[in-house]
mmCIF file of N, CA and C in Angstrom:
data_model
loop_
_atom_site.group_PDB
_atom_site.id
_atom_site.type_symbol
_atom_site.label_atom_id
_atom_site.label_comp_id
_atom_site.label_asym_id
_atom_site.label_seq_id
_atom_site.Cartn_x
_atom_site.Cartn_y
_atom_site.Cartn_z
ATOM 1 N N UNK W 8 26.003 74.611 -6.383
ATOM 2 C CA UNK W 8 26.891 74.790 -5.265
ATOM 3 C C UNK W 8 28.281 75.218 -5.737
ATOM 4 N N UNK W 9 28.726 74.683 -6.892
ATOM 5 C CA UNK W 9 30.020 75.246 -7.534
ATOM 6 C C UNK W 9 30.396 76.543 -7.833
ATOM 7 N N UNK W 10 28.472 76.948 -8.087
ATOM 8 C CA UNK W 10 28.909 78.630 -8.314
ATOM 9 C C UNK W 10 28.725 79.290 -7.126
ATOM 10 N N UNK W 11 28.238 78.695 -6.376
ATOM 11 C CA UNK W 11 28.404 79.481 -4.927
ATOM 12 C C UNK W 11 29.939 79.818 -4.845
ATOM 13 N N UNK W 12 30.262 78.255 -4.548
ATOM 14 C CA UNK W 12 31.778 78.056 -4.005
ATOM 15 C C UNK W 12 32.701 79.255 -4.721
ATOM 16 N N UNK W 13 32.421 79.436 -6.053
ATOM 17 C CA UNK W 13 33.238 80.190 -7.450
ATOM 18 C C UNK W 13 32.891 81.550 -7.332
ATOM 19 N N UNK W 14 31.887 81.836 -6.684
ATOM 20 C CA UNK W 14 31.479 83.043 -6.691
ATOM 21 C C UNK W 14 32.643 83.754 -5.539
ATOM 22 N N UNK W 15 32.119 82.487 -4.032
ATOM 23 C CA UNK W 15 33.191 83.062 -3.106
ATOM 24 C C UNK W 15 34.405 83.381 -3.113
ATOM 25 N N UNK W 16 35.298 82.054 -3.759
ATOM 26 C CA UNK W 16 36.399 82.504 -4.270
ATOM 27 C C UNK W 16 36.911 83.547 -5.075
ATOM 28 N N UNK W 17 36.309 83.683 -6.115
ATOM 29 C CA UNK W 17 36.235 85.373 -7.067
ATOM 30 C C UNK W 17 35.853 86.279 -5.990
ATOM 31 N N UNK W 18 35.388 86.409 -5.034
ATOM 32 C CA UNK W 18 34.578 87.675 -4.402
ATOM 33 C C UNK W 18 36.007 88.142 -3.144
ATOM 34 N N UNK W 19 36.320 86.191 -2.814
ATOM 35 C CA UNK W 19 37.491 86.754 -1.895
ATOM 36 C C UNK W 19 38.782 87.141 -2.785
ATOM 37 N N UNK W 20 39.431 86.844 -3.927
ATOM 38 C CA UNK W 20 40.549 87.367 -4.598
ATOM 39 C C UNK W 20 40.494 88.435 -4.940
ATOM 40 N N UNK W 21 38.870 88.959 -5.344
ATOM 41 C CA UNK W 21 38.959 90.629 -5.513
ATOM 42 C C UNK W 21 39.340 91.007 -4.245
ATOM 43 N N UNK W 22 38.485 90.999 -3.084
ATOM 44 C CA UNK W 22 38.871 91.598 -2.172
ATOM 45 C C UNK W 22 39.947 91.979 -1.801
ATOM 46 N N UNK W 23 41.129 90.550 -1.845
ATOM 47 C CA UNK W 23 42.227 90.079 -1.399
ATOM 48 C C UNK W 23 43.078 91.468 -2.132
ATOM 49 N N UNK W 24 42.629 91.469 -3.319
ATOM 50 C CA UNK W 24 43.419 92.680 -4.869
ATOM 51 C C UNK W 24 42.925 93.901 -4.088
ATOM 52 N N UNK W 25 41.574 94.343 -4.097
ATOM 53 C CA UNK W 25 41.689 95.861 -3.374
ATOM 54 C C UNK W 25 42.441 95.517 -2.530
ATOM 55 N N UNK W 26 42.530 94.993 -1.306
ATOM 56 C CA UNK W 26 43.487 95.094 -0.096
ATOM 57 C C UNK W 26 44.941 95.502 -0.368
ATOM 58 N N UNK W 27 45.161 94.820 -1.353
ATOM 59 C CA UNK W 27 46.909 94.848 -1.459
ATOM 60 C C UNK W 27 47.002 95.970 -2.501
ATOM 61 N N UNK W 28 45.728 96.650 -2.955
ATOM 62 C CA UNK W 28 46.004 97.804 -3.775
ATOM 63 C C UNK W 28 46.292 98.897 -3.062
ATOM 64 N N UNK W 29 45.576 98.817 -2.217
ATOM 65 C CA UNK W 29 45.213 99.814 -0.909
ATOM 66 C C UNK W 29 46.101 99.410 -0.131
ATOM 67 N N UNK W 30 47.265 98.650 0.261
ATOM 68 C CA UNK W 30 48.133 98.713 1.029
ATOM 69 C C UNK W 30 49.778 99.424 -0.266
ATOM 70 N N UNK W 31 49.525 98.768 -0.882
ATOM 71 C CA UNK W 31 50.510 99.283 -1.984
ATOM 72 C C UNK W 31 50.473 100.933 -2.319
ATOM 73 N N UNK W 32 49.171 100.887 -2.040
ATOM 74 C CA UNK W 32 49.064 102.799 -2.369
ATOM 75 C C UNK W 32 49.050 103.495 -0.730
ATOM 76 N N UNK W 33 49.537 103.316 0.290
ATOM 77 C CA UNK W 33 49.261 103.645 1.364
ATOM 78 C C UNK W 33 50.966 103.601 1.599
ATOM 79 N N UNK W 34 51.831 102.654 1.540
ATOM 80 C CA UNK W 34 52.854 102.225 1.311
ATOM 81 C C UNK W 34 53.410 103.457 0.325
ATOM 82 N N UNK W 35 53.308 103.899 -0.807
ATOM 83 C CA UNK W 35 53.305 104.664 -2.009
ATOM 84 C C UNK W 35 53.403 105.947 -1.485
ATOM 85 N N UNK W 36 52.223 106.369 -0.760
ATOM 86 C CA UNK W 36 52.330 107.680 -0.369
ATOM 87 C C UNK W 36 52.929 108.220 0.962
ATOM 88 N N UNK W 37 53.017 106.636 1.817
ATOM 89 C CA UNK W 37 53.748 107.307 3.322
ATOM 90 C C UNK W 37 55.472 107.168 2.562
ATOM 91 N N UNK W 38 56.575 106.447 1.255
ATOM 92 C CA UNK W 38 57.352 107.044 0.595
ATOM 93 C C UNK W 38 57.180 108.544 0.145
ATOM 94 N N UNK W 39 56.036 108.733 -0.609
ATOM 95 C CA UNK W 39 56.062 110.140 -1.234
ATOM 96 C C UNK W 39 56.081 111.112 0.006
ATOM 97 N N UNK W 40 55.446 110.899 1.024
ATOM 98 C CA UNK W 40 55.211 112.052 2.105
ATOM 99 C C UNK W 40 56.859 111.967 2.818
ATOM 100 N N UNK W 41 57.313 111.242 2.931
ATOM 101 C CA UNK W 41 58.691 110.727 3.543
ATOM 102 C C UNK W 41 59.672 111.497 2.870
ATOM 103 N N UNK W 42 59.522 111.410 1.301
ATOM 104 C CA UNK W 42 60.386 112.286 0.731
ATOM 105 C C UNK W 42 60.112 114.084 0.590
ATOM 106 N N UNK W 43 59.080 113.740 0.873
ATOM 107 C CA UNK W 43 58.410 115.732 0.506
ATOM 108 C C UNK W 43 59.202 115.895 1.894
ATOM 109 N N UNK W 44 59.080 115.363 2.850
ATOM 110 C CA UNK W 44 59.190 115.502 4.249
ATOM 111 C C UNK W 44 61.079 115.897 4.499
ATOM 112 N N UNK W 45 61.777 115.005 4.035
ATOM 113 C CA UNK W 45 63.141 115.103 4.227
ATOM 114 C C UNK W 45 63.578 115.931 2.786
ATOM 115 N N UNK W 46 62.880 116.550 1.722
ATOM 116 C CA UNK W 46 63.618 117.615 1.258
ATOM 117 C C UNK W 46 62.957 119.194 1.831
ATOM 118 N N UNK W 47 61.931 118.952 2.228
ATOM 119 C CA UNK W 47 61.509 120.157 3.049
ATOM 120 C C UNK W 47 62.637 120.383 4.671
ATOM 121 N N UNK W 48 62.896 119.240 5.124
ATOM 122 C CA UNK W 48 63.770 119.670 6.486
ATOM 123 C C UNK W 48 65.486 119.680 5.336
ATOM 124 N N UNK W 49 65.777 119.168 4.833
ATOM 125 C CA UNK W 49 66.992 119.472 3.917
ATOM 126 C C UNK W 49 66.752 120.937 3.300
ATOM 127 N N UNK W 50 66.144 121.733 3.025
ATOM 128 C CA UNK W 50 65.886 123.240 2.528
ATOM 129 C C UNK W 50 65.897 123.669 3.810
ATOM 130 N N UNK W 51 65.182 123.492 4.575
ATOM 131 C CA UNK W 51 65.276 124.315 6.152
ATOM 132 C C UNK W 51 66.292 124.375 6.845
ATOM 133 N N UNK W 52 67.268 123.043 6.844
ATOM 134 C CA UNK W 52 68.588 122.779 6.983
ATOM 135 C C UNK W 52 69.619 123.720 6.712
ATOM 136 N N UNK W 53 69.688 123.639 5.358
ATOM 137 C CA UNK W 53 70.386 124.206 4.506
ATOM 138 C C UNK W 53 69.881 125.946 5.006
ATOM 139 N N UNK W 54 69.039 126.202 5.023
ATOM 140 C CA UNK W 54 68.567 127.586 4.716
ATOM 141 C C UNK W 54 69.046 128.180 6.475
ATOM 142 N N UNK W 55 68.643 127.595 7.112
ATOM 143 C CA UNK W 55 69.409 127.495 8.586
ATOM 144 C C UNK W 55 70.680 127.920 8.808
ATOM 145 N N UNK W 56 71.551 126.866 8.517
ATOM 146 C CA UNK W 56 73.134 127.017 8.465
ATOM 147 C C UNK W 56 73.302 127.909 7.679
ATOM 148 N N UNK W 57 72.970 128.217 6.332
ATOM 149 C CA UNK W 57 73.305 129.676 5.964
ATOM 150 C C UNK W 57 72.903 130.872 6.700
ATOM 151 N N UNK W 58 72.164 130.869 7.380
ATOM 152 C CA UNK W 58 72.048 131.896 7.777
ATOM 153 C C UNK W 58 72.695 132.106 9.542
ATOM 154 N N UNK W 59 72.635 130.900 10.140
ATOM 155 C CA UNK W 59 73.411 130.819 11.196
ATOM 156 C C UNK W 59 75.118 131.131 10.683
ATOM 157 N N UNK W 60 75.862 131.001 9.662
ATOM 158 C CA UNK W 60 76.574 130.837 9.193
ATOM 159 C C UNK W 60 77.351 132.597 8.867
ATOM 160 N N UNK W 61 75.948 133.222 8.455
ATOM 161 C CA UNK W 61 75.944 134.261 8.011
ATOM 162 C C UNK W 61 76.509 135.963 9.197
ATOM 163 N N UNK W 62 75.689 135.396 10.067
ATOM 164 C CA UNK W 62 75.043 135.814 11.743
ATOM 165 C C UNK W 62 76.359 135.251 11.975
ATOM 166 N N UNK W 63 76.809 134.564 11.954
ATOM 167 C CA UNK W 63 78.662 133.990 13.070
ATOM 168 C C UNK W 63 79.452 134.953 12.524
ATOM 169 N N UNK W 64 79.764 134.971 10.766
ATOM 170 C CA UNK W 64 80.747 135.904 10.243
ATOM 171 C C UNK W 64 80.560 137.197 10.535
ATOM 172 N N UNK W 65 79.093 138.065 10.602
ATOM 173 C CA UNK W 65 78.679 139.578 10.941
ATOM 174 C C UNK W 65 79.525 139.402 12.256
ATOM 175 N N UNK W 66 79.096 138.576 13.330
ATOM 176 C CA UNK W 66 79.712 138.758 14.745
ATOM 177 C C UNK W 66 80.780 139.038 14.918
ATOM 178 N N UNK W 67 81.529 137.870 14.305
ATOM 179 C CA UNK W 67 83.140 138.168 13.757
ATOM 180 C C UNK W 67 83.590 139.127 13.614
ATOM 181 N N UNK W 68 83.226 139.789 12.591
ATOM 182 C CA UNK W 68 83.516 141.065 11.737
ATOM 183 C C UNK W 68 83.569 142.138 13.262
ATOM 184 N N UNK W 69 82.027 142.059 13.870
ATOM 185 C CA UNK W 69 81.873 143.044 14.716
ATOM 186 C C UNK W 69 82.921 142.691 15.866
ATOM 187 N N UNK W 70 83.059 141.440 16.237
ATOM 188 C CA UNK W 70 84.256 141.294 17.265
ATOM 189 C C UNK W 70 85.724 141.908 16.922
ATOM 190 N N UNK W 71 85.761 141.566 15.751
ATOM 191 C CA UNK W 71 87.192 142.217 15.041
ATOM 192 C C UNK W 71 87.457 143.600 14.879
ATOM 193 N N UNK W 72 86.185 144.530 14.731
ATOM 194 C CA UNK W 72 86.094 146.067 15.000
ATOM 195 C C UNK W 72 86.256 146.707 16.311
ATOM 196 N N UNK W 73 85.289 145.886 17.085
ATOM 197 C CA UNK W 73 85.441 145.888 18.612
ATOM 198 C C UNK W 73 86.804 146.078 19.194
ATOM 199 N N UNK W 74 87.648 145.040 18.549
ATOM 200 C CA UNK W 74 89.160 144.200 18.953
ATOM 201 C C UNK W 74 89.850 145.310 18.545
ATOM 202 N N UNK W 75 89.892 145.668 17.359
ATOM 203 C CA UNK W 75 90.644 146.869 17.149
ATOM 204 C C UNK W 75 90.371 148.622 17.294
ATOM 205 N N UNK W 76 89.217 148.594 18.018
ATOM 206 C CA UNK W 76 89.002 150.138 18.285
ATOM 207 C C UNK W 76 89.424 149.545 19.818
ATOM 208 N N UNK W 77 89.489 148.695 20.934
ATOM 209 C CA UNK W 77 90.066 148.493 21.997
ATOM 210 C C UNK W 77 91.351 148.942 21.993
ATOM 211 N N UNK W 78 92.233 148.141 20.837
ATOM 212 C CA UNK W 78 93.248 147.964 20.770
ATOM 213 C C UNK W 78 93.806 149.881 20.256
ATOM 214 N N UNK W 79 92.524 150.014 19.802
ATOM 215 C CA UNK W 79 93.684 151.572 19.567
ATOM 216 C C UNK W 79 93.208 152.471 20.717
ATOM 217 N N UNK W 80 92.387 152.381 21.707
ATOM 218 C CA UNK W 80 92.192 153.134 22.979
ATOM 219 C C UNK W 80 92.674 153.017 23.552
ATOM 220 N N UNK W 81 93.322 151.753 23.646
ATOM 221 C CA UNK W 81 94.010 150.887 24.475
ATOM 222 C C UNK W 81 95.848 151.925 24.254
ATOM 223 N N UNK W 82 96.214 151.790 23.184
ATOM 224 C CA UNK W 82 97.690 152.441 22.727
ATOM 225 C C UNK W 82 97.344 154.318 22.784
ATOM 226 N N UNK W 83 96.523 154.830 22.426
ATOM 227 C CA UNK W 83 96.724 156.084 22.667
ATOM 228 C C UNK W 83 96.526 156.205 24.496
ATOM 229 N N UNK W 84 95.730 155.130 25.388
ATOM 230 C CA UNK W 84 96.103 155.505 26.885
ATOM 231 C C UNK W 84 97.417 155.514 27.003
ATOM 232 N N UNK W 85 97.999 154.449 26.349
ATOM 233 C CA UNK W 85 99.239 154.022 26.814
ATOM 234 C C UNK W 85 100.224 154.882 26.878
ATOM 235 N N UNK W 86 99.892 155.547 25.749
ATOM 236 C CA UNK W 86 100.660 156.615 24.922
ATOM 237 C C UNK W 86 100.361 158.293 25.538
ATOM 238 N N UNK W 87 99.396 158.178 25.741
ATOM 239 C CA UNK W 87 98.990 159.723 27.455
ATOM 240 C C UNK W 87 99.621 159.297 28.304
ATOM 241 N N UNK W 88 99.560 158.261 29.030
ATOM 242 C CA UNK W 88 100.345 157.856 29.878
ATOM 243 C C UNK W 88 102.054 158.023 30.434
ATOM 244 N N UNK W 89 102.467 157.818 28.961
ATOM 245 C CA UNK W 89 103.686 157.692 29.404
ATOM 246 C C UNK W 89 103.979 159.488 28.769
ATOM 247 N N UNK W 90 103.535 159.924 28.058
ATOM 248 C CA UNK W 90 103.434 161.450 27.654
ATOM 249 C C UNK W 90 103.335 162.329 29.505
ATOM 250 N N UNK W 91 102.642 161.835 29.975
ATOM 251 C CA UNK W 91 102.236 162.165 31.210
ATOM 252 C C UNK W 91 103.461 161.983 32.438
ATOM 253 N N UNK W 92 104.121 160.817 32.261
ATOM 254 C CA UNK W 92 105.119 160.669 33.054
ATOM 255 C C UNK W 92 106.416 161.071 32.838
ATOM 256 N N UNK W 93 106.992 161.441 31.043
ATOM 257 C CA UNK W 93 108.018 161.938 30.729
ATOM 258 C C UNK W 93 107.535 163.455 31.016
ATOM 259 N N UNK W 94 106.371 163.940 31.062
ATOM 260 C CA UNK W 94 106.267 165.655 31.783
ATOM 261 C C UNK W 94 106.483 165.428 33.066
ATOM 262 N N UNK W 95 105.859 164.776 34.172
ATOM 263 C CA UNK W 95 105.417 164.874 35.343
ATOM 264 C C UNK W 95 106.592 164.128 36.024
ATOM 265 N N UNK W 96 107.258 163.172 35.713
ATOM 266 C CA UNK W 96 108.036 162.598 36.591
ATOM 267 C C UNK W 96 108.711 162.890 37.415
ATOM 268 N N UNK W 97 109.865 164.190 37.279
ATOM 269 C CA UNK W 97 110.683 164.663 37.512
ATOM 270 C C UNK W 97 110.147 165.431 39.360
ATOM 271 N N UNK W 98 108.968 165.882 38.922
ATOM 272 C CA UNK W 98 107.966 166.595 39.970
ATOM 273 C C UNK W 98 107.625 165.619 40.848
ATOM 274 N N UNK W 99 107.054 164.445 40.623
ATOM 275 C CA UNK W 99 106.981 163.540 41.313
ATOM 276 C C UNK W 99 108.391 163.391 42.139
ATOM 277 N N UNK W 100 109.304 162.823 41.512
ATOM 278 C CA UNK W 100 110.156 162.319 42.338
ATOM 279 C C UNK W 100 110.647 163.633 43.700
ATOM 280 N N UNK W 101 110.966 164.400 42.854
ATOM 281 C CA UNK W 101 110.903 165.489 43.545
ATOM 282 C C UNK W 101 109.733 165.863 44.779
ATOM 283 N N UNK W 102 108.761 165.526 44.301
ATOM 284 C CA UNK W 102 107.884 165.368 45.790
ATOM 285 C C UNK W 102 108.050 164.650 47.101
ATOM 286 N N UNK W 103 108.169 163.040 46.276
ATOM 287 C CA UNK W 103 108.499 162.208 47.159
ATOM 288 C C UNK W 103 109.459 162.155 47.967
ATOM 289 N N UNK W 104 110.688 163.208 47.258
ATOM 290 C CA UNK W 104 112.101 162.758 48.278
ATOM 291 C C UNK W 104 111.558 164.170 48.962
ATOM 292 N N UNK W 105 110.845 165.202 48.683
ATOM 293 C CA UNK W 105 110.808 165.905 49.789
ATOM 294 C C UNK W 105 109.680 165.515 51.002
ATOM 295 N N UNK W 106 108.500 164.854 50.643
ATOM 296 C CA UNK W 106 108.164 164.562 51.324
ATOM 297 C C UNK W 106 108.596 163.528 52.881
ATOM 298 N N UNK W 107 109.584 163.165 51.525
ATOM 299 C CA UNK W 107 110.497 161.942 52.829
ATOM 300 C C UNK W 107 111.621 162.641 54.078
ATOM 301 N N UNK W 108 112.055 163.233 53.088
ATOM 302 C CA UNK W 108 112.838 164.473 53.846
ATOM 303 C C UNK W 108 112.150 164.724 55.187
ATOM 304 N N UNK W 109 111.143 165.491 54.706
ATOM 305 C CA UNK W 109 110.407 166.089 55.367
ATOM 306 C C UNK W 109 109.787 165.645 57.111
ATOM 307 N N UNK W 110 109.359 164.254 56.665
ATOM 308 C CA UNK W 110 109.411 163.449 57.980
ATOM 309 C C UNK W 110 110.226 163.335 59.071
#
């Protein structure tokens, strides 16, 4: 009956040992997968913002070309403009007071 009893006991401490081997290695690899896991989204991260990063400055650049071909369409109207009114003014006014006259 002792070696029954001895047998059981040995049969349950192995068991007891796979169990906690098999929790220790389960434990082991949901760390290892945890870390594959957060340097794979840290590279994607990273690889992300550079390139979102990249894509903001091009925009930039293109807003800043934009900004200044405005800005010089913008000064040569300005610049017809008033070219236009140091010819034409004189005629104008001259219209207007005859037109007023005229009434």
């Amino acid at each position: 009956m002792k070696d029954v009893l001895k047998l059981i006991v040995d049969t349950d401490k192995a068991a007891r040992l796979k169990v906690q081997k098999a929790v220790d290695k389960r434990e082991a690899l949901n760390e290892s997968l945890t870390k594959i896991k957060d340097e794979i989204y840290s590279r994607y991260d990273e690889k992300a913002k550079s390139l979102i990063k990249k894509e903001s400055e091009n925009a930039e650049a293109e807003i800043k070309k934009e900004k200044a071909s405005i800005d010089a369409e913008t000064q040569r109207k300005k610049q017809e403009l008033n070219g236009l009114f140091e010819k034409e003014h004189k005629a104008w006014e001259e219209h207007i007071v005859n037109a007023v006259i005229s009434e």
